[in-house]
Coordinates of N, CA and C in Angstrom, one line a residue:
X20 N 0.8 -1.2 0.0 CA 0.0 0.0 0.0 C 0.9 1.2 0.0
X21 N 1.9 1.2 0.8 CA 2.8 2.4 0.9 C 3.4 2.7 -0.5
X22 N 3.8 1.7 -1.2 CA 4.4 1.9 -2.6 C 3.4 2.5 -3.5
X23 N 2.1 2.1 -3.5 CA 1.1 2.7 -4.3 C 0.9 4.2 -4.0
X24 N 0.8 4.5 -2.7 CA 0.6 5.9 -2.3 C 1.9 6.7 -2.5
X25 N 3.0 6.1 -2.3 CA 4.3 6.9 -2.6 C 4.5 7.1 -4.1
X26 N 3.9 6.3 -4.9 CA 4.1 6.5 -6.3 C 3.1 7.5 -6.9
X27 N 2.2 8.1 -6.1 CA 1.4 9.1 -6.5 C -0.1 8.8 -6.6
X28 N -0.5 7.5 -6.2 CA -1.9 7.1 -6.2 C -2.5 7.8 -5.0
X29 N -3.7 8.4 -5.3 CA -4.5 8.9 -4.2 C -5.2 7.8 -3.4
X30 N -5.3 7.9 -2.1 CA -6.0 6.9 -1.3 C -7.3 6.5 -1.9
X31 N -8.1 7.4 -2.3 CA -9.4 7.1 -2.9 C -9.4 6.3 -4.1
X32 N -8.3 6.1 -4.7 CA -8.2 5.3 -6.0 C -8.0 3.8 -5.7
X33 N -7.9 3.4 -4.4 CA -7.5 2.1 -4.1 C -8.6 1.3 -3.4
X34 N -8.9 0.1 -3.9 CA -9.8 -0.8 -3.2 C -9.0 -2.0 -2.9
X35 N -9.1 -2.5 -1.6 CA -8.4 -3.7 -1.2 C -9.4 -4.7 -0.7
X36 N -9.3 -5.9 -1.4 CA -10.2 -7.0 -1.0 C -9.4 -8.1 -0.4
X37 N -10.0 -8.7 0.6 CA -9.4 -9.8 1.3 C -10.3 -11.1 1.2
X38 N -9.7 -12.2 0.9 CA -10.4 -13.5 0.7 C -10.6 -14.2 2.0
X39 N -9.8 -13.9 3.0 CA -9.9 -14.6 4.3 C -10.4 -13.6 5.4
X40 N -9.6 -13.5 6.4 CA -9.9 -12.6 7.5 C -10.0 -11.2 7.0
X41 N -11.0 -10.4 7.5 CA -11.2 -9.0 7.2 C -9.9 -8.2 7.5
X42 N -9.6 -7.2 6.8 CA -8.6 -6.2 7.2 C -9.1 -5.6 8.5
X43 N -8.1 -5.3 9.4 CA -8.6 -4.7 10.7 C -9.4 -3.4 10.5
X44 N -9.0 -2.6 9.5 CA -9.8 -1.3 9.2 C -11.2 -1.7 8.9
X45 N -11.5 -2.6 8.0 CA -12.8 -3.0 7.7 C -13.6 -3.5 8.9
X46 N -13.0 -4.4 9.6 CA -13.6 -4.9 10.8 C -14.0 -3.8 11.8
X47 N -13.1 -2.8 12.0 CA -13.4 -1.7 12.9 C -14.5 -0.9 12.4
X48 N -14.5 -0.5 11.1 CA -15.5 0.4 10.5 C -16.9 -0.3 10.4
X49 N -16.9 -1.6 10.2 CA -18.2 -2.4 10.2 C -18.8 -2.4 11.6
X50 N -18.0 -2.2 12.6 CA -18.6 -2.2 14.0 C -19.5 -1.0 14.2
X51 N -19.4 0.0 13.3 CA -20.3 1.2 13.4 C -21.6 1.0 12.5
X52 N -21.7 -0.1 11.8 CA -22.8 -0.4 11.0 C -22.5 -0.4 9.5
X53 N -23.3 -1.2 8.8 CA -23.1 -1.4 7.4 C -23.3 -0.1 6.6
X54 N -24.3 0.7 7.0 CA -24.6 1.9 6.2 C -23.4 2.9 6.2
X55 N -22.8 3.2 7.4 CA -21.7 4.1 7.5 C -20.5 3.5 6.8
X56 N -20.3 2.2 6.9 CA -19.2 1.5 6.3 C -19.2 1.7 4.8
X57 N -20.4 1.4 4.1 CA -20.5 1.5 2.7 C -20.5 3.0 2.2
X58 N -21.0 3.9 3.1 CA -21.0 5.3 2.8 C -19.5 5.8 2.6
X59 N -18.6 5.2 3.3 CA -17.2 5.6 3.2 C -16.7 5.2 1.8
X60 N -17.1 4.1 1.3 CA -16.8 3.7 -0.1 C -17.3 4.7 -1.1
X61 N -18.6 5.1 -0.9 CA -19.2 6.0 -1.8 C -18.5 7.4 -1.8
X62 N -18.0 7.8 -0.6 CA -17.3 9.1 -0.5 C -16.0 9.1 -1.3
X63 N -15.4 7.9 -1.4 CA -14.2 7.8 -2.3 C -13.0 8.6 -1.9
X64 N -12.8 9.0 -0.6 CA -11.7 9.8 -0.3 C -10.6 9.1 0.4
X65 N -10.7 7.8 0.6 CA -9.7 7.0 1.3 C -9.7 5.6 0.7
X66 N -8.6 4.9 1.0 CA -8.5 3.4 0.6 C -9.8 2.7 1.2
X67 N -10.4 1.9 0.5 CA -11.5 1.1 1.0 C -11.2 -0.3 1.1
X68 N -11.4 -0.9 2.2 CA -11.1 -2.3 2.5 C -12.4 -3.1 2.6
X69 N -12.5 -4.2 1.9 CA -13.8 -5.0 1.9 C -13.4 -6.5 1.8
X70 N -14.4 -7.3 2.2 CA -14.2 -8.7 2.0 C -14.5 -9.1 0.5
X71 N -13.7 -10.0 0.1 CA -13.8 -10.4 -1.4 C -15.2 -10.9 -1.7
X72 N -15.8 -11.5 -0.7 CA -17.2 -12.0 -0.9 C -18.2 -10.9 -1.2
X73 N -17.8 -9.6 -0.9 CA -18.6 -8.5 -1.2 C -18.2 -7.7 -2.4
X74 N -17.4 -8.3 -3.2 CA -16.8 -7.6 -4.4 C -17.9 -7.1 -5.3
X75 N -19.0 -7.8 -5.4 CA -20.1 -7.4 -6.3 C -20.7 -6.0 -5.8
X76 N -20.5 -5.7 -4.6 CA -21.0 -4.4 -4.0 C -19.9 -3.3 -4.1
X77 N -18.7 -3.7 -4.4 CA -17.6 -2.7 -4.4 C -17.7 -1.9 -5.7
X78 N -17.3 -0.6 -5.6 CA -17.3 0.3 -6.7 C -16.0 0.1 -7.5
X79 N -16.1 0.5 -8.8 CA -14.9 0.5 -9.6 C -13.9 1.6 -9.1
X80 N -12.7 1.2 -9.0 CA -11.6 2.1 -8.6 C -10.4 1.8 -9.5
X81 N -9.6 2.8 -9.7 CA -8.4 2.6 -10.6 C -7.5 1.5 -10.2
X82 N -7.3 1.3 -8.9 CA -6.5 0.2 -8.4 C -7.3 -0.7 -7.5
X83 N -7.2 -2.0 -7.8 CA -7.8 -3.0 -6.9 C -6.7 -4.0 -6.5
X84 N -6.5 -4.2 -5.2 CA -5.6 -5.1 -4.6 C -6.4 -6.2 -4.0
X85 N -6.1 -7.5 -4.4 CA -6.7 -8.6 -3.8 C -5.7 -9.4 -3.0
X86 N -6.0 -9.5 -1.7 CA -5.1 -10.2 -0.8 C -5.8 -11.6 -0.6
X87 N -5.1 -12.6 -1.2 CA -5.6 -14.0 -1.1 C -5.0 -14.5 0.2
X88 N -5.7 -14.2 1.3 CA -5.2 -14.4 2.7 C -5.9 -15.5 3.4
X89 N -6.4 -16.5 2.7 CA -7.2 -17.6 3.3 C -8.6 -17.6 2.8
X90 N -9.4 -18.3 3.6 CA -10.8 -18.4 3.1 C -10.9 -19.6 2.1
X91 N -12.1 -19.9 1.8 CA -12.3 -21.0 0.8 C -11.8 -20.6 -0.6
X92 N -11.2 -21.6 -1.3 CA -10.8 -21.3 -2.7 C -11.9 -20.7 -3.6
X93 N -13.1 -21.1 -3.3 CA -14.2 -20.7 -4.1 C -14.4 -19.1 -4.0
X94 N -14.1 -18.6 -2.8 CA -14.2 -17.1 -2.7 C -13.2 -16.4 -3.6
X95 N -11.9 -16.9 -3.6 CA -10.9 -16.3 -4.4 C -11.3 -16.6 -5.9
X96 N -11.7 -17.7 -6.2 CA -12.1 -18.0 -7.6 C -13.2 -17.1 -8.2
X97 N -14.1 -16.8 -7.3 CA -15.2 -15.9 -7.7 C -14.7 -14.4 -7.7
X98 N -13.9 -14.1 -6.7 CA -13.5 -12.7 -6.5 C -12.5 -12.2 -7.5
X99 N -11.6 -13.0 -7.9 CA -10.6 -12.6 -8.8 C -11.1 -12.0 -10.2
X100 N -11.9 -12.7 -10.9 CA -12.5 -12.2 -12.1 C -13.3 -10.9 -11.9
X101 N -14.1 -10.9 -10.8 CA -14.9 -9.7 -10.5 C -14.0 -8.5 -10.1
X102 N -12.9 -8.8 -9.4 CA -11.9 -7.7 -9.0 C -11.3 -7.2 -10.3
X103 N -11.0 -8.0 -11.3 CA -10.5 -7.6 -12.5 C -11.4 -6.6 -13.2
X104 N -12.7 -6.8 -13.2 CA -13.7 -5.9 -13.7 C -13.8 -4.6 -13.0
X105 N -13.5 -4.6 -11.7 CA -13.6 -3.4 -10.9 C -12.3 -2.6 -11.0
X106 N -11.2 -3.1 -11.5 CA -9.9 -2.4 -11.6 C -9.9 -1.6 -12.8
X107 N -9.9 -0.3 -12.7 CA -9.9 0.5 -13.9 C -8.6 0.5 -14.6
X108 N -7.5 0.5 -13.8 CA -6.1 0.6 -14.4 C -5.2 -0.6 -14.0
X109 N -5.3 -0.9 -12.7 CA -4.3 -1.9 -12.2 C -4.9 -2.9 -11.2
X110 N -4.7 -4.1 -11.4 CA -5.1 -5.2 -10.5 C -3.8 -5.8 -9.9
X111 N -3.8 -5.8 -8.6 CA -2.6 -6.5 -7.9 C -3.2 -7.6 -7.1
X112 N -2.6 -8.8 -7.3 CA -3.1 -10.0 -6.5 C -1.9 -10.4 -5.7
X113 N -2.1 -10.5 -4.3 CA -1.1 -10.9 -3.4 C -1.5 -12.2 -2.8
X114 N -0.5 -13.0 -2.6 CA -0.8 -14.3 -1.9 C 0.2 -15.4 -2.5
X115 N -0.1 -16.6 -2.1 CA 0.7 -17.7 -2.5 C 0.5 -18.0 -4.0
X116 N 1.5 -17.9 -4.8 CA 1.3 -18.0 -6.3 C 0.7 -19.4 -6.6
X117 N 1.1 -20.5 -5.9 CA 0.6 -21.8 -6.2 C -0.9 -21.8 -6.0
X118 N -1.3 -21.2 -4.9 CA -2.8 -21.2 -4.6 C -3.5 -20.4 -5.6
X119 N -3.0 -19.3 -6.0 CA -3.7 -18.4 -6.9 C -3.7 -19.1 -8.3
X120 N -2.7 -19.7 -8.7 CA -2.7 -20.5 -10.0 C -3.7 -21.6 -9.9
X121 N -3.8 -22.3 -8.8 CA -4.7 -23.4 -8.7 C -6.1 -22.9 -8.8
X122 N -6.4 -21.8 -8.1 CA -7.8 -21.2 -8.1 C -8.2 -20.8 -9.5
X123 N -7.2 -20.1 -10.2 CA -7.5 -19.6 -11.5 C -7.4 -20.7 -12.6
X124 N -6.8 -21.8 -12.2 CA -6.6 -22.9 -13.2 C -5.6 -22.5 -14.3
X125 N -4.7 -21.6 -14.0 CA -3.7 -21.1 -15.0 C -2.4 -20.8 -14.3
X126 N -1.4 -20.7 -15.1 CA -0.1 -20.3 -14.7 C 0.0 -18.8 -14.8
X127 N 0.0 -18.1 -13.7 CA 0.1 -16.6 -13.7 C 1.5 -16.2 -13.4

């Protein structure tokens, strides 16, 4: 994340999806309720963290980062193509390359 921001990306340009455990920021913000959590996405002024299972609700952003950090392979298999559609310019996938390749059924 630091590299993206240091390279000139504005925080509001970045969506981070996690396939396993929620990012701590998302977990904290969700404690205030779904409405205020999703309103932050709509405001678009900061990095938005969401569960990969909710990718269909996520807005398009120039940069989408997918952290394949656990969870069922089916979540990653569903989320990766949808994340690609949400990424306006750049899609970054982080995680174990063997697991990612197995989920996608390809050599990436």
